[in-house]
Amino acid sequence: MKKLLMAALISAAAAASAADHGLLDAARGQQEPLLATLKDLVLMESGSSDTAGVTRVADYSEKRLKALGAAVERRDNILTGRFTGKGRKRIMLIAHMDTVYQPGILASQPYRVDGNRVYGPGIADDKSGVALILHTVEMLHARGWRDYAQLTVIFNPDEEIGSRVSGEWIATQGAQHDFVFSCEPNGAQLEGILMSASGIATANMTVQGRASHAGVSAKTGRNALVELSHQIMQTKDIEVPGAQLNWTRANAGLVTNQIPASATALGDVRLSAADGLTRLQQALRDKVATPLVPDTVTTIDIEPGRPPFIASEAARAWAAKAQAIYGEIDRKLALYPGTGGGTDAGYAGRSGKAIVLEAFGLAGDGVHAKDEYITIDSVAPRLYLLSRMMQEAGASQ
Ligand SMILES: [Zn+2]
């Protein structure tokens, strides 16, 4: 009895770690086509503010999504491709089409292959994500996999400038899905799943005082600049869990012979918790309630930008599943604790409804730098990983 149980346990463990060889072969077969797509994408420059360039990449990607059978909606160069399947789950894949580079970058940083590396501006961040999604969907559909109620693909054009146009759309769509797999690039040395990324916001402090002649009637004025200085000193070291504030810009006064009636300061806010912004806002309002200059009024507003991304408990369990899947093909996947850079996974997970995981793009390095590259030998493993995650998501309860 005991022996039988042991045998059962061993075969269960063996089954859990066995690779899907058919899928792995298919992934290997997609390697060259994916690299060809990636080359096409890199040869179209698409810096975030290069509208013509981003439009070219959007045209190309739209055509490719349609060729895969997606119903495509396009607004402000945000592409949303939808596939209807036969399953129960709603799965969303996201990647961005824009890069940080200025027009003409290909002249100094051309597309080139060197051994296991392929170089080019934006090749990892995030053209690898776009190519990976296109070829993962192609591969799974070719294998007859349709185990989803809906599969949605979003390619956005403004990630590198904060997703100011696409962010709300990604948040709204994210709330309507069970799973979101975001395909930002991965590390070349150590591949991993990202557990958190900071959010960003802008703090705005305004002081209203009263103007008067600086020489004749200074005492009747209410100096907004002096009050602003006081409020900055009062708030500069403010500490709340999940939020960090640094005052970075200020403005006051019009002319030197007038007591300034108003003053403003702007601050950079970084968020590491979903409720960090609300807590910071409350803490700031409590502080500024004590003025130095009587009769002045100080107001604080915080304008939210990209929300922080924090992997939920459920997402952590799925990260462990991703590690196990990578183990099937003898690859290791780390759990990255966090990054100072933002991600659209923050928007996708804002509602808290979907299970959101980040960093399914190809392995590479040098992003936002001079020698950005991806590694060729990561292509088939990354195709395999994303495909298996989608299959597991589709089959989940
Ligand atoms: Zn990116």
Tab-separated table of N, CA, C and O in Angstrom, residues 297-389:
chain	number	residue	atom	x	y	z
A	297	VAL	N	-4.490	80.816	2.712
A	297	VAL	CA	-5.170	79.524	2.547
A	297	VAL	C	-4.303	78.625	1.663
A	297	VAL	O	-3.925	79.004	0.558
A	298	THR	N	-3.995	77.464	2.174
A	298	THR	CA	-3.182	76.511	1.410
A	298	THR	C	-4.034	75.316	1.019
A	298	THR	O	-4.728	74.738	1.866
A	299	THR	N	-4.000	74.979	-0.245
A	299	THR	CA	-4.733	73.784	-0.692
A	299	THR	C	-3.763	72.790	-1.325
A	299	THR	O	-2.749	73.180	-1.906
A	300	ILE	N	-4.106	71.514	-1.191
A	300	ILE	CA	-3.285	70.430	-1.734
A	300	ILE	C	-4.148	69.569	-2.650
A	300	ILE	O	-5.249	69.169	-2.273
A	301	ASP	N	-3.635	69.314	-3.835
A	301	ASP	CA	-4.298	68.361	-4.734
A	301	ASP	C	-3.255	67.398	-5.255
A	301	ASP	O	-2.131	67.802	-5.523
A	302	ILE	N	-3.640	66.160	-5.390
A	302	ILE	CA	-2.712	65.206	-5.994
A	302	ILE	C	-3.355	64.624	-7.241
A	302	ILE	O	-4.442	64.049	-7.191
A	303	GLU	N	-2.663	64.836	-8.344
A	303	GLU	CA	-3.189	64.344	-9.619
A	303	GLU	C	-2.595	62.967	-9.885
A	303	GLU	O	-1.385	62.814	-10.015
A	304	PRO	N	-3.444	61.940	-9.960
A	304	PRO	CA	-2.898	60.594	-10.149
A	304	PRO	C	-2.380	60.370	-11.561
A	304	PRO	O	-2.960	60.868	-12.520
A	305	GLY	N	-1.290	59.659	-11.677
A	305	GLY	CA	-0.782	59.206	-12.976
A	305	GLY	C	-0.937	57.702	-13.039
A	305	GLY	O	-1.957	57.169	-12.623
A	306	ARG	N	0.092	57.019	-13.501
A	306	ARG	CA	0.006	55.559	-13.599
A	306	ARG	C	-0.054	54.945	-12.195
A	306	ARG	O	0.746	55.284	-11.333
A	307	PRO	N	-1.029	54.076	-11.959
A	307	PRO	CA	-1.152	53.471	-10.622
A	307	PRO	C	-0.004	52.486	-10.356
A	307	PRO	O	0.594	51.978	-11.306
A	308	PRO	N	0.272	52.222	-9.089
A	308	PRO	CA	1.293	51.215	-8.803
A	308	PRO	C	0.794	49.838	-9.218
A	308	PRO	O	-0.418	49.615	-9.291
A	309	PHE	N	1.724	48.953	-9.479
A	309	PHE	CA	1.365	47.563	-9.749
A	309	PHE	C	1.834	46.733	-8.561
A	309	PHE	O	3.004	46.784	-8.191
A	310	ILE	N	0.910	46.022	-7.947
A	310	ILE	CA	1.262	45.133	-6.834
A	310	ILE	C	0.598	43.789	-7.090
A	310	ILE	O	-0.632	43.710	-7.187
A	311	ALA	N	1.424	42.760	-7.232
A	311	ALA	CA	0.869	41.422	-7.479
A	311	ALA	C	0.024	41.007	-6.276
A	311	ALA	O	0.484	41.061	-5.135
A	312	SER	N	-1.218	40.613	-6.540
A	312	SER	CA	-2.118	40.187	-5.469
A	312	SER	C	-1.714	38.790	-4.983
A	312	SER	O	-0.864	38.140	-5.595
A	313	GLU	N	-2.371	38.343	-3.926
A	313	GLU	CA	-2.126	36.970	-3.441
A	313	GLU	C	-2.384	35.959	-4.547
A	313	GLU	O	-1.600	35.039	-4.769
A	314	ALA	N	-3.493	36.156	-5.254
A	314	ALA	CA	-3.844	35.234	-6.343
A	314	ALA	C	-2.774	35.288	-7.432
A	314	ALA	O	-2.365	34.258	-7.970
A	315	ALA	N	-2.316	36.492	-7.743
A	315	ALA	CA	-1.293	36.637	-8.789
A	315	ALA	C	0.005	35.950	-8.369
A	315	ALA	O	0.709	35.364	-9.200
A	316	ARG	N	0.300	36.002	-7.068
A	316	ARG	CA	1.516	35.333	-6.576
A	316	ARG	C	1.435	33.821	-6.784
A	316	ARG	O	2.418	33.175	-7.120
A	317	ALA	N	0.250	33.285	-6.590
A	317	ALA	CA	0.076	31.850	-6.816
A	317	ALA	C	0.297	31.525	-8.297
A	317	ALA	O	0.891	30.501	-8.638
A	318	TRP	N	-0.159	32.429	-9.168
A	318	TRP	CA	0.048	32.216	-10.607
A	318	TRP	C	1.499	32.442	-11.009
A	318	TRP	O	1.976	31.849	-11.983
A	319	ALA	N	2.207	33.285	-10.279
A	319	ALA	CA	3.644	33.459	-10.541
A	319	ALA	C	4.369	32.153	-10.233
A	319	ALA	O	5.282	31.746	-10.962
A	320	ALA	N	3.930	31.480	-9.154
A	320	ALA	CA	4.532	30.192	-8.794
A	320	ALA	C	4.242	29.168	-9.902
A	320	ALA	O	5.083	28.343	-10.246
A	321	LYS	N	3.040	29.256	-10.464
A	321	LYS	CA	2.693	28.363	-11.573
A	321	LYS	C	3.608	28.626	-12.779
A	321	LYS	O	4.069	27.698	-13.438
A	322	ALA	N	3.874	29.914	-13.019
A	322	ALA	CA	4.776	30.260	-14.131
A	322	ALA	C	6.163	29.667	-13.893
A	322	ALA	O	6.797	29.153	-14.819
A	323	GLN	N	6.608	29.709	-12.647
A	323	GLN	CA	7.913	29.118	-12.321
A	323	GLN	C	7.916	27.617	-12.609
A	323	GLN	O	8.879	27.079	-13.151
A	324	ALA	N	6.822	26.968	-12.238
A	324	ALA	CA	6.717	25.521	-12.469
A	324	ALA	C	6.702	25.218	-13.968
A	324	ALA	O	7.341	24.269	-14.434
A	325	ILE	N	5.989	26.052	-14.733
A	325	ILE	CA	5.922	25.850	-16.186
A	325	ILE	C	7.309	26.009	-16.807
A	325	ILE	O	7.716	25.227	-17.665
A	326	TYR	N	8.040	27.008	-16.352
A	326	TYR	CA	9.389	27.202	-16.890
A	326	TYR	C	10.281	26.016	-16.515
A	326	TYR	O	11.158	25.621	-17.279
A	327	GLY	N	10.016	25.476	-15.332
A	327	GLY	CA	10.758	24.303	-14.887
A	327	GLY	C	10.546	23.106	-15.813
A	327	GLY	O	11.433	22.271	-15.971
A	328	GLU	N	9.365	23.048	-16.432
A	328	GLU	CA	9.074	21.947	-17.363
A	328	GLU	C	10.098	21.881	-18.488
A	328	GLU	O	10.380	20.824	-19.030
A	329	ILE	N	10.623	23.054	-18.857
A	329	ILE	CA	11.606	23.070	-19.955
A	329	ILE	C	12.996	23.435	-19.413
A	329	ILE	O	13.823	24.009	-20.122
A	330	ASP	N	13.179	23.108	-18.123
A	330	ASP	CA	14.494	23.278	-17.468
A	330	ASP	C	15.011	24.710	-17.481
A	330	ASP	O	16.207	24.945	-17.614
A	331	ARG	N	14.086	25.675	-17.362
A	331	ARG	CA	14.522	27.076	-17.257
A	331	ARG	C	14.085	27.595	-15.903
A	331	ARG	O	13.081	27.166	-15.345
A	332	LYS	N	14.840	28.566	-15.398
A	332	LYS	CA	14.536	29.146	-14.090
A	332	LYS	C	13.884	30.513	-14.250
A	332	LYS	O	14.240	31.290	-15.132
A	333	LEU	N	12.945	30.774	-13.363
A	333	LEU	CA	12.220	32.036	-13.377
A	333	LEU	C	12.244	32.586	-11.956
A	333	LEU	O	11.780	31.931	-11.025
A	334	ALA	N	12.781	33.796	-11.796
A	334	ALA	CA	12.848	34.403	-10.460
A	334	ALA	C	11.593	35.220	-10.207
A	334	ALA	O	10.799	35.466	-11.113
A	335	LEU	N	11.402	35.631	-8.962
A	335	LEU	CA	10.345	36.591	-8.649
A	335	LEU	C	11.039	37.905	-8.336
A	335	LEU	O	11.700	38.035	-7.319
A	336	TYR	N	10.936	38.875	-9.242
A	336	TYR	CA	11.536	40.188	-8.996
A	336	TYR	C	10.679	40.924	-7.971
A	336	TYR	O	9.492	41.111	-8.201
A	337	PRO	N	11.264	41.389	-6.856
A	337	PRO	CA	10.429	42.064	-5.859
A	337	PRO	C	9.815	43.368	-6.359
A	337	PRO	O	8.657	43.649	-6.085
A	338	GLY	N	10.571	44.185	-7.103
A	338	GLY	CA	9.971	45.444	-7.539
A	338	GLY	C	10.883	46.233	-8.439
A	338	GLY	O	12.040	45.889	-8.635
A	339	THR	N	10.335	47.304	-9.002
A	339	THR	CA	11.116	48.183	-9.859
A	339	THR	C	10.641	49.616	-9.679
A	339	THR	O	9.481	49.864	-9.375
A	340	GLY	N	11.548	50.562	-9.886
A	340	GLY	CA	11.183	51.973	-9.812
A	340	GLY	C	10.445	52.412	-11.066
A	340	GLY	O	9.729	53.404	-11.068
A	341	GLY	N	10.613	51.673	-12.151
A	341	GLY	CA	9.924	52.010	-13.395
A	341	GLY	C	8.469	51.608	-13.310
A	341	GLY	O	8.124	50.680	-12.593
A	342	GLY	N	7.612	52.309	-14.041
A	342	GLY	CA	6.184	51.985	-14.002
A	342	GLY	C	5.841	50.934	-15.033
A	342	GLY	O	6.655	50.579	-15.876
A	343	THR	N	4.636	50.420	-14.947
A	343	THR	CA	4.150	49.478	-15.960
A	343	THR	C	2.638	49.612	-16.114
A	343	THR	O	1.933	49.940	-15.159
A	344	ASP	N	2.170	49.325	-17.326
A	344	ASP	CA	0.727	49.362	-17.575
A	344	ASP	C	-0.013	48.252	-16.842
A	344	ASP	O	-1.244	48.275	-16.774
A	345	ALA	N	0.743	47.305	-16.283
A	345	ALA	CA	0.107	46.310	-15.420
A	345	ALA	C	-0.593	47.028	-14.258
A	345	ALA	O	-1.587	46.528	-13.723
A	346	GLY	N	-0.080	48.204	-13.871
A	346	GLY	CA	-0.718	49.007	-12.822
A	346	GLY	C	-2.125	49.428	-13.224
A	346	GLY	O	-3.071	49.330	-12.440
A	347	TYR	N	-2.271	49.903	-14.465
A	347	TYR	CA	-3.612	50.250	-14.958
A	347	TYR	C	-4.480	48.989	-15.079
A	347	TYR	O	-5.636	48.981	-14.661
A	348	ALA	N	-3.893	47.940	-15.648
A	348	ALA	CA	-4.667	46.713	-15.899
A	348	ALA	C	-5.218	46.135	-14.600
A	348	ALA	O	-6.291	45.543	-14.575
A	349	GLY	N	-4.466	46.324	-13.499
A	349	GLY	CA	-4.883	45.742	-12.232
A	349	GLY	C	-5.569	46.708	-11.294
A	349	GLY	O	-5.882	46.362	-10.153
A	350	ARG	N	-5.821	47.924	-11.757
A	350	ARG	CA	-6.328	48.969	-10.859
A	350	ARG	C	-7.622	48.595	-10.146
A	350	ARG	O	-7.812	48.876	-8.970
A	351	SER	N	-8.514	47.927	-10.867
A	351	SER	CA	-9.808	47.572	-10.274
A	351	SER	C	-9.668	46.446	-9.256
A	351	SER	O	-10.571	46.208	-8.469
A	352	GLY	N	-8.563	45.729	-9.297
A	352	GLY	CA	-8.384	44.588	-8.399
A	352	GLY	C	-9.140	43.351	-8.843
A	352	GLY	O	-9.161	42.345	-8.142
A	353	LYS	N	-9.770	43.398	-10.020
A	353	LYS	CA	-10.613	42.265	-10.444
A	353	LYS	C	-9.827	41.174	-11.156
A	353	LYS	O	-10.045	39.992	-10.933
A	354	ALA	N	-8.917	41.575	-12.038
A	354	ALA	CA	-8.177	40.570	-12.809
A	354	ALA	C	-6.938	40.104	-12.050
A	354	ALA	O	-6.408	40.821	-11.208
A	355	ILE	N	-6.515	38.903	-12.362
A	355	ILE	CA	-5.204	38.430	-11.908
A	355	ILE	C	-4.205	38.948	-12.935
A	355	ILE	O	-4.301	38.617	-14.120
A	356	VAL	N	-3.290	39.812	-12.486
A	356	VAL	CA	-2.376	40.470	-13.415
A	356	VAL	C	-0.938	40.051	-13.129
A	356	VAL	O	-0.487	40.102	-11.983
A	357	LEU	N	-0.262	39.634	-14.178
A	357	LEU	CA	1.164	39.295	-14.044
A	357	LEU	C	1.958	40.071	-15.084
A	357	LEU	O	1.487	40.303	-16.196
A	358	GLU	N	3.180	40.426	-14.713
A	358	GLU	CA	4.015	41.253	-15.592
A	358	GLU	C	5.328	40.590	-15.950
A	358	GLU	O	5.914	39.883	-15.127
A	359	ALA	N	5.725	40.897	-17.176
A	359	ALA	CA	7.053	40.624	-17.743
A	359	ALA	C	7.129	39.281	-18.465
A	359	ALA	O	7.974	38.446	-18.172
A	360	PHE	N	6.240	39.121	-19.462
A	360	PHE	CA	6.284	37.917	-20.292
A	360	PHE	C	7.040	38.131	-21.600
A	360	PHE	O	7.124	37.230	-22.421
A	361	GLY	N	7.585	39.355	-21.808
A	361	GLY	CA	8.317	39.632	-23.059
A	361	GLY	C	9.606	38.835	-23.138
A	361	GLY	O	9.971	38.086	-22.220
A	362	LEU	N	10.316	39.008	-24.256
A	362	LEU	CA	11.560	38.261	-24.459
A	362	LEU	C	12.621	38.710	-23.465
A	362	LEU	O	12.561	39.811	-22.919
A	363	ALA	N	13.602	37.843	-23.249
A	363	ALA	CA	14.741	38.209	-22.415
A	363	ALA	C	15.645	39.143	-23.207
A	363	ALA	O	15.829	38.976	-24.412
A	364	GLY	N	16.197	40.132	-22.519
A	364	GLY	CA	17.077	41.088	-23.190
A	364	GLY	C	17.631	42.075	-22.198
A	364	GLY	O	17.425	41.938	-20.983
A	365	ASP	N	18.328	43.078	-22.714
A	365	ASP	CA	18.921	44.073	-21.822
A	365	ASP	C	19.176	45.364	-22.594
A	365	ASP	O	18.970	45.425	-23.793
A	366	GLY	N	19.632	46.362	-21.846
A	366	GLY	CA	19.974	47.640	-22.462
A	366	GLY	C	18.766	48.488	-22.815
A	366	GLY	O	18.848	49.364	-23.665
A	367	VAL	N	17.633	48.241	-22.145
A	367	VAL	CA	16.443	49.019	-22.489
A	367	VAL	C	16.629	50.481	-22.082
A	367	VAL	O	17.277	50.776	-21.088
A	368	HIS	N	16.090	51.384	-22.899
A	368	HIS	CA	16.229	52.833	-22.726
A	368	HIS	C	17.708	53.227	-22.788
A	368	HIS	O	18.104	54.244	-22.229
A	369	ALA	N	18.532	52.425	-23.421
A	369	ALA	CA	19.960	52.717	-23.438
A	369	ALA	C	20.495	52.542	-24.853
A	369	ALA	O	19.741	52.552	-25.818
A	370	LYS	N	21.785	52.366	-24.968
A	370	LYS	CA	22.390	52.393	-26.288
A	370	LYS	C	22.394	51.041	-26.995
A	370	LYS	O	22.237	50.973	-28.199
A	371	ASP	N	22.596	49.988	-26.256
A	371	ASP	CA	22.745	48.691	-26.900
A	371	ASP	C	21.639	47.722	-26.535
A	371	ASP	O	21.885	46.636	-26.035
A	372	GLU	N	20.425	48.159	-26.803
A	372	GLU	CA	19.276	47.328	-26.454
A	372	GLU	C	19.265	46.063	-27.316
A	372	GLU	O	19.437	46.119	-28.523
A	373	TYR	N	19.050	44.917	-26.684
A	373	TYR	CA	19.019	43.672	-27.438
A	373	TYR	C	18.079	42.655	-26.801
A	373	TYR	O	17.681	42.784	-25.648
A	374	ILE	N	17.738	41.638	-27.596
A	374	ILE	CA	17.038	40.457	-27.076
A	374	ILE	C	17.926	39.242	-27.355
A	374	ILE	O	18.817	39.312	-28.203
A	375	THR	N	17.662	38.165	-26.620
A	375	THR	CA	18.441	36.948	-26.872
A	375	THR	C	17.591	35.954	-27.668
A	375	THR	O	16.427	35.700	-27.321
A	376	ILE	N	18.190	35.429	-28.711
A	376	ILE	CA	17.469	34.519	-29.612
A	376	ILE	C	17.041	33.239	-28.874
A	376	ILE	O	15.930	32.742	-29.080
A	377	ASP	N	17.908	32.763	-27.977
A	377	ASP	CA	17.549	31.493	-27.322
A	377	ASP	C	16.458	31.653	-26.253
A	377	ASP	O	16.076	30.671	-25.616
A	378	SER	N	15.959	32.886	-26.070
A	378	SER	CA	14.819	33.034	-25.154
A	378	SER	C	13.482	32.961	-25.906
A	378	SER	O	12.427	32.874	-25.285
A	379	VAL	N	13.534	33.000	-27.249
A	379	VAL	CA	12.289	33.113	-28.023
A	379	VAL	C	11.365	31.913	-27.795
A	379	VAL	O	10.205	32.070	-27.385
A	380	ALA	N	11.861	30.717	-28.055
A	380	ALA	CA	11.001	29.529	-27.915
A	380	ALA	C	10.548	29.335	-26.458
A	380	ALA	O	9.359	29.082	-26.214
A	381	PRO	N	11.447	29.490	-25.457
A	381	PRO	CA	10.981	29.360	-24.069
A	381	PRO	C	9.899	30.373	-23.690
A	381	PRO	O	8.947	30.034	-22.988
A	382	ARG	N	10.041	31.613	-24.176
A	382	ARG	CA	9.035	32.623	-23.810
A	382	ARG	C	7.702	32.338	-24.507
A	382	ARG	O	6.644	32.575	-23.935
A	383	LEU	N	7.754	31.843	-25.747
A	383	LEU	CA	6.520	31.439	-26.437
A	383	LEU	C	5.843	30.312	-25.660
A	383	LEU	O	4.624	30.293	-25.476
A	384	TYR	N	6.643	29.384	-25.204
A	384	TYR	CA	6.128	28.240	-24.455
A	384	TYR	C	5.501	28.701	-23.146
A	384	TYR	O	4.378	28.307	-22.800
A	385	LEU	N	6.211	29.574	-22.430
A	385	LEU	CA	5.723	30.036	-21.124
A	385	LEU	C	4.379	30.757	-21.231
A	385	LEU	O	3.424	30.437	-20.526
A	386	LEU	N	4.310	31.727	-22.144
A	386	LEU	CA	3.059	32.485	-22.263
A	386	LEU	C	1.913	31.575	-22.717
A	386	LEU	O	0.788	31.665	-22.199
A	387	SER	N	2.216	30.681	-23.652
A	387	SER	CA	1.171	29.763	-24.136
A	387	SER	C	0.643	28.880	-23.012
A	387	SER	O	-0.570	28.710	-22.853
A	388	ARG	N	1.550	28.317	-22.245
A	388	ARG	CA	1.136	27.434	-21.153
A	388	ARG	C	0.348	28.207	-20.089
A	388	ARG	O	-0.622	27.695	-19.524
A	389	MET	N	0.759	29.459	-19.838
A	389	MET	CA	0.016	30.272	-18.869
A	389	MET	C	-1.402	30.519	-19.358
A	389	MET	O	-2.372	30.449	-18.592
